[in-house]
Amino acid sequence: MRKMKAVILKAPNDFAPGEIDIPAVGDGDILLEMKKAAICGTDIRILEGKKTKGVRYPSVIGHEICGLVKEVGRDVKGFAPGDKVAVANVIPCHSCRACLAGRENACMDRKAIGYEFNGGFEEYVLIPRLALESGNVVKLPDHVSFEEGALIEPLSCCIRGLRNAGTGFNDNVLIVGAGPIGLMHLQLAKIAGARRVIVSEPIASRREKAKKLGADIAVDPTEEDLEAIVMAETDGAGMDVIVMAIGVPALVDPTLKLCRKGGTVNLFAGFAGTGACTVEVNTIHYNEITVNGSTAYRRQDYYDAAEMVKSGKIDLKEIVTHTFKIEEFQKAYEVCKSGAGLKVLIEP
Ligand SMILES: [Zn+2]
Ligand SMILES: [Zn+2]
């Protein structure tokens, strides 16, 4: 059996680059030559054992993947070796109550690459029949880079969040957190027609990036009075839409107070621990605020994200700051933990 490089997760906090067998390709599968796989905040939580649902040990994680088709099973139609593809990693079951209700992103029996199937932090990724039959593999034209291809996945999550938040024409929007996800939400809000987008972010380099990508105001919440700025900018009304792109439970209550009557707060980020925190629920009650969540994406969101990338409607290149080899995974992990960069990519 031929071997390949992979980041092997043996247990929480026990992961390292090593060698494993290149997977055998079944009749309905594709073998993908990974070119770029991005590290997601969720991956960091998995590596540290803070998220364990669906995670196997040992396994290879990584769910933001782009590469070239290397080998095609006998039954596979529509793909050939050499095709540049990106992969929607979440495969819905199509038959649970969530799927039947049109919420396949919240499928109760989902299978996912990077969880139930080995993910992107390896040289060759097996794309199983299930994923192909579900339409989870998208071909990309030459002008889309592997970096952009890998970031279609988080962008599709943000598109789901935008749809849940209901951001629209002329809205005042607050994005809490200007990490990679916040910076995608910022751009999507502008594209959806927001009048003004305020970004709240303590790290200076991230605020600068937010300004570069179209933020009207970038606030340092540790030095400036975010509430005073929001109220001054909205004549005391508050924001129409707020997206929480940072999973800090203690920020939920003060953020709710920045929302206008009848506005929406989308809890986009996965929150630390169970997310337990204290909320003055009368803020929601008297102001008739809608608070909702957002998990993963529907395949339609993924296709829409791919179309946006293909047509150049969104800037994902600005969000990539580091690229490391599989062997350098520890360094990549440390950069992610430090918050020094934005998106960190792994390449073979
Ligand atoms: Zn992710
Ligand atoms: Zn389902």
PDB file of N, CA and C and ligand atoms in Angstrom, residues 91-100 103-110, ligand 2:
ATOM      1  N   ILE A  91     -22.715  16.130   4.209  1.00  0.00           N
ATOM      2  CA  ILE A  91     -23.615  15.350   3.357  1.00  0.00           C
ATOM      3  C   ILE A  91     -24.886  15.055   4.139  1.00  0.00           C
ATOM      4  N   PRO A  92     -26.000  15.678   3.754  1.00  0.00           N
ATOM      5  CA  PRO A  92     -27.246  15.451   4.488  1.00  0.00           C
ATOM      6  C   PRO A  92     -27.833  14.081   4.157  1.00  0.00           C
ATOM      7  N   CYS A  93     -28.689  13.573   5.066  1.00  0.00           N
ATOM      8  CA  CYS A  93     -29.258  12.233   4.856  1.00  0.00           C
ATOM      9  C   CYS A  93     -30.440  12.266   3.899  1.00  0.00           C
ATOM     10  N   HIS A  94     -31.037  13.439   3.727  1.00  0.00           N
ATOM     11  CA  HIS A  94     -32.173  13.650   2.821  1.00  0.00           C
ATOM     12  C   HIS A  94     -33.485  13.073   3.343  1.00  0.00           C
ATOM     13  N   SER A  95     -33.478  12.405   4.496  1.00  0.00           N
ATOM     14  CA  SER A  95     -34.729  11.769   4.907  1.00  0.00           C
ATOM     15  C   SER A  95     -35.118  12.014   6.364  1.00  0.00           C
ATOM     16  N   CYS A  96     -34.293  12.720   7.125  1.00  0.00           N
ATOM     17  CA  CYS A  96     -34.689  12.989   8.520  1.00  0.00           C
ATOM     18  C   CYS A  96     -35.692  14.141   8.529  1.00  0.00           C
ATOM     19  N   ARG A  97     -36.224  14.417   9.702  1.00  0.00           N
ATOM     20  CA  ARG A  97     -37.237  15.478   9.767  1.00  0.00           C
ATOM     21  C   ARG A  97     -36.669  16.853   9.431  1.00  0.00           C
ATOM     22  N   ALA A  98     -35.420  17.092   9.826  1.00  0.00           N
ATOM     23  CA  ALA A  98     -34.805  18.382   9.491  1.00  0.00           C
ATOM     24  C   ALA A  98     -34.633  18.509   7.977  1.00  0.00           C
ATOM     25  N   CYS A  99     -34.129  17.456   7.344  1.00  0.00           N
ATOM     26  CA  CYS A  99     -33.961  17.481   5.884  1.00  0.00           C
ATOM     27  C   CYS A  99     -35.307  17.675   5.184  1.00  0.00           C
ATOM     28  N   LEU A 100     -36.316  16.925   5.641  1.00  0.00           N
ATOM     29  CA  LEU A 100     -37.636  17.010   4.982  1.00  0.00           C
ATOM     30  C   LEU A 100     -38.261  18.383   5.175  1.00  0.00           C
ATOM     31  N   ARG A 103     -34.310  21.902   6.084  1.00  0.00           N
ATOM     32  CA  ARG A 103     -33.163  22.350   6.890  1.00  0.00           C
ATOM     33  C   ARG A 103     -32.058  21.301   6.865  1.00  0.00           C
ATOM     34  N   GLU A 104     -31.590  20.996   5.680  1.00  0.00           N
ATOM     35  CA  GLU A 104     -30.566  19.951   5.575  1.00  0.00           C
ATOM     36  C   GLU A 104     -29.282  20.336   6.291  1.00  0.00           C
ATOM     37  N   ASN A 105     -29.047  21.639   6.471  1.00  0.00           N
ATOM     38  CA  ASN A 105     -27.846  22.078   7.204  1.00  0.00           C
ATOM     39  C   ASN A 105     -27.884  21.611   8.658  1.00  0.00           C
ATOM     40  N   ALA A 106     -29.085  21.375   9.175  1.00  0.00           N
ATOM     41  CA  ALA A 106     -29.228  20.904  10.554  1.00  0.00           C
ATOM     42  C   ALA A 106     -29.628  19.431  10.579  1.00  0.00           C
ATOM     43  N   CYS A 107     -29.271  18.706   9.503  1.00  0.00           N
ATOM     44  CA  CYS A 107     -29.608  17.276   9.370  1.00  0.00           C
ATOM     45  C   CYS A 107     -29.286  16.510  10.651  1.00  0.00           C
ATOM     46  N   MET A 108     -30.202  15.627  11.027  1.00  0.00           N
ATOM     47  CA  MET A 108     -30.026  14.877  12.270  1.00  0.00           C
ATOM     48  C   MET A 108     -29.158  13.641  12.057  1.00  0.00           C
ATOM     49  N   ASP A 109     -28.856  13.315  10.814  1.00  0.00           N
ATOM     50  CA  ASP A 109     -28.056  12.117  10.534  1.00  0.00           C
ATOM     51  C   ASP A 109     -27.030  12.424   9.440  1.00  0.00           C
ATOM     52  N   ARG A 110     -26.419  13.603   9.546  1.00  0.00           N
ATOM     53  CA  ARG A 110     -25.472  14.017   8.528  1.00  0.00           C
ATOM     54  C   ARG A 110     -24.176  13.227   8.642  1.00  0.00           C
TER      55      ARG A 110
HETATM   56 ZN    ZN B   2     -31.182  14.584   7.404  1.00  0.00          ZN
END
